mmCIF file of C-alpha atoms in Angstrom:
data_model
loop_
_atom_site.group_PDB
_atom_site.id
_atom_site.type_symbol
_atom_site.label_atom_id
_atom_site.label_comp_id
_atom_site.label_asym_id
_atom_site.label_seq_id
_atom_site.Cartn_x
_atom_site.Cartn_y
_atom_site.Cartn_z
ATOM 1 C CA VAL Y 1 49.139 124.357 123.281
ATOM 2 C CA PHE Y 2 45.695 124.224 123.760
ATOM 3 C CA SER Y 3 43.301 121.140 124.370
ATOM 4 C CA ASP Y 4 42.809 117.975 122.172
ATOM 5 C CA SER Y 5 39.180 118.834 121.867
ATOM 6 C CA ASP Y 6 40.184 122.169 120.657
ATOM 7 C CA ALA Y 7 42.559 120.706 118.757
ATOM 8 C CA LEU Y 8 40.169 118.455 116.795
ATOM 9 C CA ARG Y 9 38.199 121.812 116.064
ATOM 10 C CA VAL Y 10 40.709 123.848 114.415
ATOM 11 C CA ARG Y 11 40.517 124.927 111.464
ATOM 12 C CA SER Y 12 43.309 124.478 108.956
ATOM 13 C CA VAL Y 13 44.560 125.097 104.971
ATOM 14 C CA SER Y 14 44.942 121.981 102.362
ATOM 15 C CA SER Y 15 48.712 121.041 102.248
ATOM 16 C CA ARG Y 16 48.055 122.323 98.512
ATOM 17 C CA ASN Y 17 48.058 125.590 99.916
ATOM 18 C CA ARG Y 18 50.490 125.734 102.639
ATOM 19 C CA ASP Y 19 53.501 126.690 100.390
ATOM 20 C CA LEU Y 20 51.213 129.557 99.102
ATOM 21 C CA PHE Y 21 50.793 130.486 102.531
ATOM 22 C CA ALA Y 22 53.696 130.088 104.541
ATOM 23 C CA PHE Y 23 54.700 134.290 105.053
ATOM 24 C CA GLY Y 24 51.105 135.118 106.403
ATOM 25 C CA ALA Y 25 48.514 135.437 102.893
ATOM 26 C CA ALA Y 26 44.882 134.556 104.431
ATOM 27 C CA PRO Y 27 44.265 131.165 103.047
ATOM 28 C CA ARG Y 28 41.259 129.052 102.004
ATOM 29 C CA ARG Y 29 40.702 126.806 104.881
ATOM 30 C CA HIS Y 30 39.021 123.551 105.820
ATOM 31 C CA VAL Y 31 37.888 121.258 108.819
ATOM 32 C CA PRO Y 32 40.546 118.436 109.001
ATOM 33 C CA LYS Y 33 39.726 114.933 108.715
ATOM 34 C CA ARG Y 34 39.954 113.311 112.185
ATOM 35 C CA THR Y 35 42.263 110.506 111.339
ATOM 36 C CA GLN Y 36 42.767 110.126 115.219
ATOM 37 C CA THR Y 37 40.790 109.288 118.089
ATOM 38 C CA ILE Y 38 41.882 111.851 121.317
ATOM 39 C CA SER Y 39 42.741 108.931 123.430
ATOM 40 C CA GLN Y 40 45.513 108.318 120.568
ATOM 41 C CA LEU Y 41 46.313 112.215 120.541
ATOM 42 C CA PRO Y 42 49.920 112.962 122.265
ATOM 43 C CA ALA Y 43 49.270 114.705 125.551
ATOM 44 C CA VAL Y 44 50.071 118.502 125.916
ATOM 45 C CA PRO Y 45 51.023 119.570 128.757
ATOM 46 C CA SER Y 46 48.506 122.123 130.739
ATOM 47 C CA ARG Y 47 48.939 124.868 133.045
ATOM 48 C CA ALA Y 48 49.314 122.350 136.385
ATOM 49 C CA GLU Y 49 51.541 120.154 134.970
ATOM 50 C CA GLY Y 50 54.394 122.576 135.460
ATOM 51 C CA SER Y 51 53.657 125.914 133.801
ATOM 52 C CA GLU Y 52 53.125 129.911 135.014
ATOM 53 C CA ASP Y 53 51.855 132.011 132.914
ATOM 54 C CA GLY Y 54 52.297 129.675 130.217
ATOM 55 C CA VAL Y 55 55.608 128.743 130.804
ATOM 56 C CA LEU Y 56 55.977 124.911 131.189
ATOM 57 C CA SER Y 57 59.401 123.918 133.558
ATOM 58 C CA PRO Y 58 61.899 122.268 132.346
ATOM 59 C CA GLU Y 59 61.115 118.252 133.938
ATOM 60 C CA VAL Y 60 57.813 118.972 131.555
ATOM 61 C CA TYR Y 61 60.106 119.117 128.703
ATOM 62 C CA GLN Y 62 62.317 116.057 129.671
ATOM 63 C CA SER Y 63 59.582 113.868 130.833
ATOM 64 C CA ILE Y 64 58.446 114.850 126.884
ATOM 65 C CA TYR Y 65 61.130 114.355 124.702
ATOM 66 C CA THR Y 66 62.330 110.945 127.527
ATOM 67 C CA ARG Y 67 58.902 108.906 126.472
ATOM 68 C CA ALA Y 68 59.199 110.557 122.792
ATOM 69 C CA ALA Y 69 63.042 108.777 122.786
ATOM 70 C CA THR Y 70 61.311 105.568 124.580
ATOM 71 C CA LYS Y 71 58.757 105.162 122.154
ATOM 72 C CA SER Y 72 61.137 105.495 118.670
ATOM 73 C CA GLN Y 73 63.727 102.826 120.231
ATOM 74 C CA THR Y 74 60.545 100.489 120.730
ATOM 75 C CA SER Y 75 58.810 101.394 118.133
ATOM 76 C CA SER Y 76 59.343 100.506 113.986
ATOM 77 C CA SER Y 77 57.411 103.062 112.761
ATOM 78 C CA ASP Y 78 59.780 105.975 111.079
ATOM 79 C CA ASP Y 79 57.269 108.623 112.991
ATOM 80 C CA SER Y 80 57.773 107.353 115.953
ATOM 81 C CA PHE Y 81 59.442 109.978 117.538
ATOM 82 C CA GLU Y 82 57.789 112.863 115.909
ATOM 83 C CA SER Y 83 53.770 111.207 117.266
ATOM 84 C CA SER Y 84 55.200 111.935 120.279
ATOM 85 C CA THR Y 85 55.825 114.939 120.671
ATOM 86 C CA PRO Y 86 53.469 118.221 120.812
ATOM 87 C CA TRP Y 87 55.983 119.962 118.458
ATOM 88 C CA ASP Y 88 57.968 117.997 115.919
ATOM 89 C CA ILE Y 89 56.537 117.246 113.018
ATOM 90 C CA GLY Y 90 59.321 115.726 111.351
ATOM 91 C CA GLY Y 91 61.451 118.506 109.247
ATOM 92 C CA PRO Y 92 61.712 121.845 109.218
ATOM 93 C CA GLN Y 93 58.711 124.145 109.698
ATOM 94 C CA PRO Y 94 58.151 126.031 105.993
ATOM 95 C CA THR Y 95 59.446 129.422 106.853
ATOM 96 C CA ILE Y 96 62.629 127.735 107.731
ATOM 97 C CA ARG Y 97 62.352 126.041 104.085
ATOM 98 C CA LYS Y 98 61.722 128.957 102.376
ATOM 99 C CA SER Y 99 63.941 131.349 104.607
ATOM 100 C CA TYR Y 100 66.623 129.235 103.526
ATOM 101 C CA GLN Y 101 65.660 129.197 99.996
ATOM 102 C CA ALA Y 102 65.623 133.144 100.078
ATOM 103 C CA GLY Y 103 69.741 132.844 101.050
ATOM 104 C CA ASP Y 104 68.848 134.411 104.716
ATOM 105 C CA PHE Y 105 71.221 131.821 106.180
ATOM 106 C CA TYR Y 106 74.781 131.691 105.552
ATOM 107 C CA GLY Y 107 78.055 131.520 107.233
ATOM 108 C CA ARG Y 108 78.539 129.615 110.562
ATOM 109 C CA VAL Y 109 74.332 129.031 111.909
ATOM 110 C CA LEU Y 110 73.215 128.841 115.258
ATOM 111 C CA ASP Y 111 70.371 126.663 115.848
ATOM 112 C CA CYS Y 112 68.840 127.843 118.969
ATOM 113 C CA GLY Y 113 66.444 125.328 121.155
ATOM 114 C CA CYS Y 114 67.049 122.854 118.046
ATOM 115 C CA GLY Y 115 65.175 120.048 120.509
ATOM 116 C CA ALA Y 116 65.979 116.800 117.919
ATOM 117 C CA GLY Y 117 67.695 118.725 115.030
ATOM 118 C CA GLU Y 118 65.388 119.158 112.351
ATOM 119 C CA ASN Y 119 66.649 122.485 111.315
ATOM 120 C CA ALA Y 120 70.143 121.559 111.610
ATOM 121 C CA VAL Y 121 69.707 118.736 109.721
ATOM 122 C CA TYR Y 122 68.163 120.095 106.778
ATOM 123 C CA LEU Y 123 70.632 122.545 106.471
ATOM 124 C CA ALA Y 124 72.873 120.401 106.254
ATOM 125 C CA GLN Y 125 71.746 118.357 103.773
ATOM 126 C CA GLN Y 126 70.659 121.596 102.014
ATOM 127 C CA GLN Y 127 74.564 122.634 101.840
ATOM 128 C CA LEU Y 128 75.831 118.905 101.235
ATOM 129 C CA LEU Y 129 72.988 119.418 98.227
ATOM 130 C CA GLN Y 130 74.333 123.078 96.926
ATOM 131 C CA SER Y 131 78.273 121.554 96.883
ATOM 132 C CA SER Y 132 77.723 118.805 94.883
ATOM 133 C CA LEU Y 133 75.670 121.048 92.054
ATOM 134 C CA ALA Y 134 79.009 123.175 92.886
ATOM 135 C CA SER Y 135 78.143 126.463 90.560
ATOM 136 C CA SER Y 136 74.489 126.294 88.973
ATOM 137 C CA THR Y 137 73.666 127.662 92.592
ATOM 138 C CA SER Y 138 73.627 131.456 94.028
ATOM 139 C CA LEU Y 139 72.673 130.474 97.625
ATOM 140 C CA PRO Y 140 75.273 131.760 99.779
ATOM 141 C CA GLU Y 141 77.593 128.948 101.285
ATOM 142 C CA ILE Y 142 76.535 127.240 105.590
ATOM 143 C CA THR Y 143 80.077 126.347 106.412
ATOM 144 C CA GLY Y 144 78.612 124.909 109.946
ATOM 145 C CA VAL Y 145 75.305 124.764 112.210
ATOM 146 C CA VAL Y 146 75.884 123.950 116.236
ATOM 147 C CA GLY Y 147 72.511 123.499 117.868
ATOM 148 C CA PHE Y 148 72.073 123.966 121.802
ATOM 149 C CA ASP Y 149 69.240 122.166 123.771
ATOM 150 C CA LEU Y 150 68.056 122.030 127.708
ATOM 151 C CA VAL Y 151 66.828 118.115 127.420
ATOM 152 C CA PRO Y 152 69.800 116.064 126.954
ATOM 153 C CA GLU Y 153 67.402 113.564 125.559
ATOM 154 C CA ALA Y 154 66.871 115.468 122.800
ATOM 155 C CA ILE Y 155 69.807 116.446 121.546
ATOM 156 C CA ASP Y 156 70.854 112.952 121.657
ATOM 157 C CA THR Y 157 68.072 112.196 119.345
ATOM 158 C CA ALA Y 158 69.839 115.263 117.300
ATOM 159 C CA ARG Y 159 72.913 113.191 117.075
ATOM 160 C CA THR Y 160 71.209 110.470 115.768
ATOM 161 C CA ARG Y 161 69.744 111.984 113.093
ATOM 162 C CA ALA Y 162 72.678 113.216 111.723
ATOM 163 C CA ILE Y 163 74.437 110.642 111.868
ATOM 164 C CA ALA Y 164 71.321 108.890 110.308
ATOM 165 C CA ALA Y 165 71.702 111.924 107.471
ATOM 166 C CA GLU Y 166 75.215 110.889 106.869
ATOM 167 C CA VAL Y 167 76.244 114.338 107.219
ATOM 168 C CA PRO Y 168 80.173 114.543 107.435
ATOM 169 C CA ASN Y 169 81.996 115.207 111.053
ATOM 170 C CA GLY Y 170 82.025 118.293 112.261
ATOM 171 C CA PHE Y 171 79.606 119.847 110.195
ATOM 172 C CA LEU Y 172 77.200 119.611 112.810
ATOM 173 C CA GLN Y 173 77.775 120.083 116.642
ATOM 174 C CA PHE Y 174 75.147 119.850 118.717
ATOM 175 C CA HIS Y 175 75.555 120.335 123.069
ATOM 176 C CA ALA Y 176 72.835 120.415 126.130
ATOM 177 C CA LEU Y 177 72.958 123.789 127.243
ATOM 178 C CA SER Y 178 69.927 126.245 128.845
ATOM 179 C CA CYS Y 179 69.417 129.367 126.838
ATOM 180 C CA ASP Y 180 70.688 131.137 129.957
ATOM 181 C CA GLU Y 181 73.902 129.630 129.846
ATOM 182 C CA ILE Y 182 75.220 130.778 126.172
ATOM 183 C CA ASP Y 183 77.515 133.172 126.884
ATOM 184 C CA VAL Y 184 78.560 132.518 130.593
ATOM 185 C CA PRO Y 185 81.519 131.044 131.562
ATOM 186 C CA GLY Y 186 81.787 127.002 130.811
ATOM 187 C CA SER Y 187 80.020 127.162 127.833
ATOM 188 C CA PRO Y 188 81.093 125.480 124.860
ATOM 189 C CA LEU Y 189 80.254 128.704 122.837
ATOM 190 C CA ARG Y 190 81.753 130.892 124.425
ATOM 191 C CA ASP Y 191 85.457 130.431 122.984
ATOM 192 C CA GLN Y 192 83.760 129.485 119.485
ATOM 193 C CA PRO Y 193 83.799 131.540 116.177
ATOM 194 C CA LYS Y 194 81.065 134.269 116.400
ATOM 195 C CA PHE Y 195 78.352 133.313 114.342
ATOM 196 C CA ASP Y 196 76.580 134.714 111.636
ATOM 197 C CA VAL Y 197 73.202 133.860 111.987
ATOM 198 C CA ALA Y 198 71.109 132.669 115.126
ATOM 199 C CA ILE Y 199 67.915 130.957 114.341
ATOM 200 C CA ASP Y 200 64.950 130.437 117.482
ATOM 201 C CA SER Y 201 62.048 128.232 115.593
ATOM 202 C CA ALA Y 202 59.839 128.233 118.685
ATOM 203 C CA LEU Y 203 61.919 128.428 121.354
ATOM 204 C CA LEU Y 204 61.122 132.070 122.787
ATOM 205 C CA HIS Y 205 57.470 131.708 123.490
ATOM 206 C CA CYS Y 206 58.278 128.550 125.343
ATOM 207 C CA LEU Y 207 60.875 131.333 128.005
ATOM 208 C CA SER Y 208 59.710 133.651 131.084
ATOM 209 C CA ASP Y 209 60.214 137.163 130.743
ATOM 210 C CA THR Y 210 63.535 136.830 132.869
ATOM 211 C CA ILE Y 211 65.056 133.789 131.188
ATOM 212 C CA ALA Y 212 64.329 135.682 127.440
ATOM 213 C CA GLN Y 213 65.903 139.201 128.503
ATOM 214 C CA THR Y 214 68.653 136.973 129.547
ATOM 215 C CA TYR Y 215 69.074 135.073 126.907
ATOM 216 C CA VAL Y 216 68.306 137.548 124.558
ATOM 217 C CA ALA Y 217 71.107 139.629 125.935
ATOM 218 C CA GLN Y 218 73.693 136.608 125.772
ATOM 219 C CA LEU Y 219 72.771 135.611 122.236
ATOM 220 C CA SER Y 220 74.289 138.966 121.323
ATOM 221 C CA GLN Y 221 77.044 138.181 122.123
ATOM 222 C CA LEU Y 222 77.958 135.327 120.240
ATOM 223 C CA LEU Y 223 76.613 136.627 116.981
ATOM 224 C CA LYS Y 224 79.075 138.965 114.695
ATOM 225 C CA PRO Y 225 78.751 142.677 115.411
ATOM 226 C CA HIS Y 226 76.940 144.763 112.522
ATOM 227 C CA THR Y 227 76.590 141.556 110.321
ATOM 228 C CA GLY Y 228 74.924 138.951 112.913
ATOM 229 C CA ARG Y 229 71.284 138.432 111.851
ATOM 230 C CA VAL Y 230 68.359 136.313 114.399
ATOM 231 C CA PHE Y 231 65.544 134.894 113.026
ATOM 232 C CA VAL Y 232 62.514 134.295 115.112
ATOM 233 C CA GLY Y 233 59.449 132.341 114.869
ATOM 234 C CA CYS Y 234 57.164 132.089 117.523
ATOM 235 C CA PHE Y 235 53.772 132.244 118.083
ATOM 236 C CA ASN Y 236 51.892 135.708 118.865
ATOM 237 C CA ASP Y 237 48.794 137.177 120.219
ATOM 238 C CA LEU Y 238 46.902 137.011 117.658
ATOM 239 C CA ASN Y 239 45.646 133.046 118.301
ATOM 240 C CA PRO Y 240 42.616 133.376 120.082
ATOM 241 C CA GLU Y 241 42.764 133.000 123.876
ATOM 242 C CA ALA Y 242 39.881 130.618 124.388
ATOM 243 C CA GLY Y 243 41.694 127.583 125.367
ATOM 244 C CA TRP Y 244 45.002 128.133 125.034
ATOM 245 C CA SER Y 245 47.448 126.860 127.464
ATOM 246 C CA ASN Y 246 51.345 127.030 125.983
ATOM 247 C CA PRO Y 247 53.670 127.914 124.989
ATOM 248 C CA ARG Y 248 53.282 132.117 124.664
ATOM 249 C CA ARG Y 249 51.080 133.810 122.864
ATOM 250 C CA LEU Y 250 54.382 136.986 121.800
ATOM 251 C CA SER Y 251 52.370 140.548 121.057
ATOM 252 C CA GLU Y 252 54.875 142.674 118.663
ATOM 253 C CA GLY Y 253 55.381 145.561 121.060
ATOM 254 C CA TYR Y 254 56.918 142.312 123.395
ATOM 255 C CA LEU Y 255 59.638 141.227 120.179
ATOM 256 C CA ARG Y 256 60.417 144.926 119.807
ATOM 257 C CA GLU Y 257 61.058 145.742 123.712
ATOM 258 C CA LEU Y 258 63.018 142.588 123.930
ATOM 259 C CA PHE Y 259 65.378 142.896 120.669
ATOM 260 C CA CYS Y 260 66.109 146.528 121.449
ATOM 261 C CA GLU Y 261 68.962 148.633 120.988
ATOM 262 C CA GLU Y 262 70.371 147.864 125.039
ATOM 263 C CA ARG Y 263 70.378 144.201 123.810
ATOM 264 C CA GLY Y 264 72.399 144.606 121.200
ATOM 265 C CA PHE Y 265 69.472 144.340 118.196
ATOM 266 C CA GLU Y 266 67.713 146.482 115.793
ATOM 267 C CA ILE Y 267 64.411 144.732 114.210
ATOM 268 C CA VAL Y 268 64.573 144.952 110.246
ATOM 269 C CA ASP Y 269 61.781 142.368 109.530
ATOM 270 C CA LEU Y 270 58.621 141.258 111.694
ATOM 271 C CA ARG Y 271 55.835 139.671 109.289
ATOM 272 C CA GLU Y 272 52.980 137.245 110.672
ATOM 273 C CA VAL Y 273 53.405 133.629 109.243
ATOM 274 C CA TRP Y 274 51.564 130.189 109.970
ATOM 275 C CA TRP Y 275 53.214 128.284 111.896
ATOM 276 C CA ASP Y 276 53.477 124.084 111.044
ATOM 277 C CA ARG Y 277 51.813 121.521 114.075
ATOM 278 C CA PRO Y 278 51.853 118.381 113.796
ATOM 279 C CA SER Y 279 49.149 116.560 111.795
ATOM 280 C CA VAL Y 280 47.800 113.813 114.697
ATOM 281 C CA ARG Y 281 47.488 117.261 117.476
ATOM 282 C CA GLY Y 282 44.422 117.947 114.583
ATOM 283 C CA SER Y 283 46.079 120.657 112.682
ATOM 284 C CA ASN Y 284 47.890 121.337 110.134
ATOM 285 C CA MET Y 285 47.902 125.331 110.329
ATOM 286 C CA GLY Y 286 45.084 127.423 111.301
ATOM 287 C CA SER Y 287 44.047 130.245 113.517
ATOM 288 C CA CYS Y 288 45.514 128.507 116.429
ATOM 289 C CA CYS Y 289 49.074 128.941 114.340
ATOM 290 C CA MET Y 290 49.191 132.400 113.903
ATOM 291 C CA ALA Y 291 52.772 133.786 114.164
ATOM 292 C CA TYR Y 292 55.711 135.743 114.085
ATOM 293 C CA TRP Y 293 58.879 136.005 111.710
ATOM 294 C CA MET Y 294 61.165 138.050 112.888
ATOM 295 C CA GLU Y 295 64.610 138.742 111.680
ATOM 296 C CA ALA Y 296 66.739 141.077 113.727
ATOM 297 C CA ARG Y 297 70.467 142.849 113.297
ATOM 298 C CA ARG Y 298 73.212 143.129 116.078
ATOM 299 C CA LEU Y 299 74.361 146.282 116.169
#
């Protein structure tokens, strides 16, 4: 997202405060410990390496996931995959966890830009746990999760994680699919039953304006009319511009213009949150991790 030297200077809140401030309250900050040198940190591509206006090319994402997958196959470390990507924190974002615990995710769930499957596998594990607890829980049931991502290597990793987590066959599906091809002839998502909920955990801010408009319009066609919901987490324009390269910093006005009635949506909630970054990038939460968490209803 920004240079390695900038990343090491980012201020963050302590892990003790993480849950308290995951929905945007002003945290106390401290300077993170430098546990790795700059040369050890995974590289973050710059505009010169395939981005335009803060948008990286598909080839850049493919190269990052290919490198991460190769490293995980040759390393004995459990966190080798996470430490090889600039965004994978080894699990869902704290905001995703809190939204699940609040009962926001239910029925058929679509994980947009699922990456290596951290959200999908987490939801599957939680549903299995809730099912084992039977009537002792009041959380709504998740009946299945479908994830898609542009990069086949990411999808392969997601499937491997699902197997390792012993998720029952049929509960999780993963498809290598571009976000502007999710509702076109031949798409494996087009003929499926409509989804109750879609989760966009840091996909939207990676897209150009043109791709984002197509993606949102097609996404509306995959959600249940009137009751379907989409939840979007994205970096916002409250982050400082200095040193920022990618992904994009999206404004509230941009989100409201994009998720509009003409594209089949009505925004019902928009709040500021913190967005975790891998600790090896020099920051967990802080000034360069400010984000929006948006909920929109399918009209």
